[in-house]
Amino acid sequence: MDFTVARRRMVEQQIAARGITDPRVLSAMLTVPRHLFVGTGLQSHAYSDASLPIGEKQTISQPYMVAVMTAALELKGEERILEVGTGSGYQTAVLSRLVKRVYSVERIPILASRARKVLDQLQMSNINIKVSDGTVGWQDQAPFAGILVAAGSPDVPKNYLQQLDVGGKLVLPVGDQQHQVLTRIIRQEDGTFKREQLMDCRFVPLIGEQGWLSDAVT
Ligand code: SAM
């Protein structure tokens, strides 16, 4: 399989055709080899229009969703970004191409170490990964110009609002464990927060102190 051709088709047919126009986002997604972030048995599906299993009951996000969330941060290149839910590391790699530094938190150690390995192989050196409960953010490194949360939260964790820089953008799915709304929150100069609903979505649960207690559906 020619992964370069498959990747170009993915960007043209799944992402650009659905209205993502930021040339930097399109270019990052053209260059990050998504097939390296899934198991060898799934590589032939790596550029399909779908999320895929990565083990531990978790998924690599659908490429279009990665593009929507990344574009919603409106990145220019000099930002320091917090990502919650490293998962496979694919979204981390896309962000790495677009900002100065990515701080990524994953609660499942084996996923964090697999992601680290692939990102190191790709020589992406502007990424810090920590195994921890990402619902509390990353206080030592705050404030962030952007926070991207790749798991569904019952509400907006307060720590994210506190760790957002003025003008900073928080993008996260908010809702129950079956259905969420992708939400963008922007910290205004006067200290208030502007909240927008971007689209319906469905993510695995954000589990932690300020998220869900577990992934057992109630
Ligand atoms: N964007 C990732 C990718 O492209 O592979 C997919 C992320 S996956 C949908 C969600 C991830 O969030 C899972 O790996 C899960 O373990 C992680 N997660 C859930 N709750 C978390 C928490 N409180 N802190 C850190 N990671 C968490």
Coordinates of C-alpha atoms and ligand atoms in Angstrom, one line a residue:
M1 CA 0.0 0.0 0.0
D2 CA 1.3 3.5 -0.9
F3 CA 0.8 5.4 2.4
T4 CA 1.7 8.7 0.8
V5 CA -1.1 8.5 -1.7
A6 CA -3.5 7.3 0.9
R7 CA -2.6 10.2 3.1
R8 CA -3.1 12.7 0.3
R9 CA -6.5 11.3 -0.4
M10 CA -7.4 11.4 3.3
V11 CA -6.5 15.1 3.5
E12 CA -8.3 16.0 0.2
Q13 CA -11.5 13.9 0.6
Q14 CA -12.0 13.8 4.4
I15 CA -10.6 17.0 5.6
A16 CA -10.3 19.8 3.0
A17 CA -13.6 18.7 1.3
R18 CA -15.4 19.1 4.7
G19 CA -14.3 22.7 5.1
I20 CA -11.0 22.7 6.9
T21 CA -9.0 25.4 5.1
D22 CA -6.0 26.3 7.4
P23 CA -3.1 25.5 5.2
R24 CA -0.8 24.7 8.2
V25 CA -3.2 22.1 9.5
L26 CA -3.6 20.5 6.1
S27 CA 0.1 20.5 5.6
A28 CA 0.8 18.9 9.0
M29 CA -1.8 16.2 8.3
L30 CA -0.2 15.6 4.9
T31 CA 3.2 14.9 6.6
V32 CA 2.4 12.9 9.8
P33 CA 2.5 9.1 9.0
R34 CA -0.8 8.0 10.8
H35 CA -0.1 4.4 9.9
L36 CA 2.8 4.4 12.4
F37 CA 0.4 5.2 15.3
V38 CA -1.7 2.1 14.8
G39 CA -0.9 -1.6 15.2
T40 CA 0.6 -3.4 12.2
G41 CA -2.6 -5.3 11.6
L42 CA -4.5 -2.0 11.2
Q43 CA -2.1 -0.1 9.0
S44 CA -4.1 -0.7 5.8
H45 CA -7.0 1.2 7.5
A46 CA -4.9 4.0 8.9
Y47 CA -6.1 6.6 6.4
S48 CA -9.8 5.6 6.5
D49 CA -12.5 8.0 7.8
A50 CA -12.7 6.4 11.2
S51 CA -11.4 6.1 14.7
L52 CA -9.5 2.8 15.3
P53 CA -8.8 0.7 18.4
I54 CA -5.3 1.2 19.9
G55 CA -5.8 -1.3 22.9
E56 CA -6.7 -0.6 26.5
K57 CA -10.3 0.1 25.4
Q58 CA -9.0 3.4 23.7
T59 CA -9.0 4.7 20.2
I60 CA -6.9 6.9 17.8
S61 CA -9.3 9.7 16.8
Q62 CA -10.9 10.0 13.4
P63 CA -8.6 12.1 11.2
Y64 CA -11.4 14.7 10.5
M65 CA -11.9 15.1 14.3
V66 CA -8.2 15.7 14.8
A67 CA -8.3 18.3 12.0
V68 CA -11.4 20.1 13.4
M69 CA -10.0 20.2 17.0
T70 CA -6.5 21.4 15.7
A71 CA -8.0 24.1 13.4
A72 CA -10.2 25.3 16.3
L73 CA -7.1 26.3 18.2
E74 CA -6.2 28.7 15.4
L75 CA -2.4 28.1 15.9
K76 CA 0.2 30.5 14.6
G77 CA 3.4 28.6 15.5
E78 CA 4.8 30.1 18.8
E79 CA 2.3 28.5 21.2
R80 CA 2.8 26.2 24.1
I81 CA -0.1 23.7 24.1
L82 CA -1.5 21.3 26.6
E83 CA -3.0 18.1 25.2
V84 CA -5.0 15.7 27.5
G85 CA -5.3 12.1 26.3
T86 CA -2.1 11.3 24.3
G87 CA -3.6 8.0 23.2
S88 CA -1.6 6.8 20.2
G89 CA 0.3 10.1 19.9
Y90 CA -1.1 10.9 16.5
Q91 CA -2.8 14.2 17.5
T92 CA 0.3 15.0 19.5
A93 CA 2.4 14.6 16.4
V94 CA 0.1 16.9 14.4
L95 CA 0.3 19.6 17.1
S96 CA 4.0 19.2 17.3
R97 CA 4.4 20.3 13.7
L98 CA 2.3 23.4 14.4
V99 CA 3.5 24.9 17.7
K100 CA 6.6 25.6 19.8
R101 CA 6.0 22.9 22.4
V102 CA 3.3 20.3 23.3
Y103 CA 2.7 19.1 26.8
S104 CA 0.7 15.9 26.6
V105 CA -0.8 13.9 29.5
E106 CA -2.0 10.3 29.3
R107 CA -3.4 8.2 32.2
I108 CA -2.5 4.8 30.8
P109 CA 1.3 4.2 31.1
I110 CA 1.5 1.6 28.2
L111 CA -0.1 4.0 25.8
A112 CA 2.1 6.9 26.9
S113 CA 5.3 4.8 26.4
R114 CA 4.2 3.5 23.0
A115 CA 3.4 7.0 21.8
R116 CA 6.8 8.3 23.1
K117 CA 8.5 5.6 21.1
V118 CA 6.9 6.5 17.8
L119 CA 7.3 10.3 18.4
D120 CA 11.0 9.7 19.2
Q121 CA 11.3 7.6 16.0
L122 CA 9.9 10.6 14.1
Q123 CA 12.4 12.9 15.9
M124 CA 9.7 15.1 17.3
S125 CA 11.7 16.7 20.0
N126 CA 9.2 19.5 21.1
I127 CA 6.9 17.2 23.1
N128 CA 6.8 16.4 26.9
I129 CA 4.6 13.5 27.8
K130 CA 3.5 12.8 31.4
V131 CA 1.6 9.8 32.8
S132 CA -1.0 11.4 35.1
D133 CA -4.6 12.4 35.6
G134 CA -4.9 15.1 32.9
T135 CA -8.2 16.5 34.4
V136 CA -6.0 18.6 36.7
G137 CA -4.0 20.0 33.8
W138 CA -0.3 20.7 34.1
Q139 CA 0.0 23.4 36.6
D140 CA 3.9 23.7 36.5
Q141 CA 3.8 24.6 32.8
A142 CA 0.7 26.8 32.7
P143 CA -0.5 29.1 31.3
F144 CA -1.2 27.6 27.9
A145 CA -2.2 29.3 24.6
G146 CA -4.3 26.3 23.8
I147 CA -5.7 23.2 25.6
L148 CA -7.0 20.3 23.6
V149 CA -8.8 17.5 25.4
A150 CA -9.3 14.3 23.4
A151 CA -11.7 12.5 25.8
G152 CA -15.3 13.3 26.7
S153 CA -15.9 15.2 29.9
P154 CA -19.2 15.6 31.9
D155 CA -18.4 19.2 32.4
V156 CA -15.6 21.8 31.9
P157 CA -12.8 21.1 34.5
K158 CA -12.0 24.3 36.3
N159 CA -8.3 23.7 36.2
Y160 CA -8.4 24.1 32.4
L161 CA -10.0 27.5 32.6
Q162 CA -7.4 28.6 35.3
Q163 CA -4.5 27.3 33.1
L164 CA -5.6 29.1 30.0
D165 CA -3.7 32.2 28.9
V166 CA -5.6 35.4 28.0
G167 CA -6.8 34.9 24.4
G168 CA -6.1 31.1 24.9
K169 CA -8.5 28.5 23.5
L170 CA -9.8 25.3 25.2
V171 CA -11.3 22.7 22.9
L172 CA -13.0 19.7 24.5
P173 CA -16.0 17.3 24.1
V174 CA -18.6 17.9 26.8
G175 CA -21.6 15.7 27.5
D176 CA -22.5 12.2 28.7
Q177 CA -20.6 9.0 27.9
Q178 CA -22.6 8.3 24.8
H179 CA -22.8 11.7 23.2
Q180 CA -20.9 15.0 23.5
V181 CA -20.7 18.4 22.0
L182 CA -17.3 19.6 20.8
T183 CA -17.0 22.9 22.7
R184 CA -14.6 25.8 22.3
I185 CA -13.9 28.2 25.2
I186 CA -11.9 31.4 24.7
R187 CA -10.5 33.4 27.6
Q188 CA -11.3 37.0 27.0
E189 CA -9.1 40.0 28.1
D190 CA -11.6 41.0 30.7
G191 CA -11.3 37.6 32.4
T192 CA -14.6 36.2 31.1
F193 CA -14.9 33.1 28.9
K194 CA -16.7 32.9 25.5
R195 CA -18.2 29.5 24.9
E196 CA -19.1 28.1 21.5
Q197 CA -20.6 24.7 20.4
L198 CA -18.8 23.4 17.3
M199 CA -20.3 20.0 16.5
D200 CA -21.7 16.7 17.9
C201 CA -19.1 14.1 18.6
R202 CA -18.4 10.9 20.5
F203 CA -15.2 10.3 22.5
V204 CA -14.0 7.8 25.1
P205 CA -14.5 9.1 28.6
L206 CA -12.1 11.5 30.4
I207 CA -11.5 9.6 33.6
G208 CA -10.2 11.4 36.7
E209 CA -10.6 13.8 39.5
Q210 CA -12.5 16.4 37.5
G211 CA -13.9 14.0 34.8
W212 CA -15.8 10.7 35.1
L213 CA -15.1 8.3 38.0
S214 CA -14.9 5.3 35.6
D215 CA -15.9 4.2 32.1
A216 CA -18.8 2.2 33.5
V217 CA -21.9 3.6 31.7
T218 CA -24.5 4.5 34.3
Ligands
SAM1 N1 -6.0 11.9 20.2 C1 -5.6 10.6 20.5 C2 -5.0 9.9 19.3 O1 -5.0 10.5 18.2 O2 -4.5 8.8 19.4 C3 -6.7 9.8 20.9 C4 -7.1 10.0 22.3 S1 -8.2 8.7 22.9 C5 -9.7 9.1 22.1 C6 -8.5 9.4 24.6 C7 -7.3 9.2 25.5 O3 -7.6 9.9 26.7 C8 -7.1 7.7 25.9 O4 -5.8 7.3 25.6 C9 -7.4 7.8 27.4 O5 -6.6 6.8 28.1 C10 -7.0 9.2 27.7 N2 -7.6 9.7 29.0 C11 -8.8 9.5 29.5 N3 -8.9 10.2 30.7 C12 -7.7 10.8 30.9 C13 -7.2 11.6 31.9 N4 -7.9 12.0 33.0 N5 -5.9 12.1 31.8 C14 -5.1 11.7 30.7 N6 -5.6 10.9 29.7 C15 -6.8 10.5 29.8

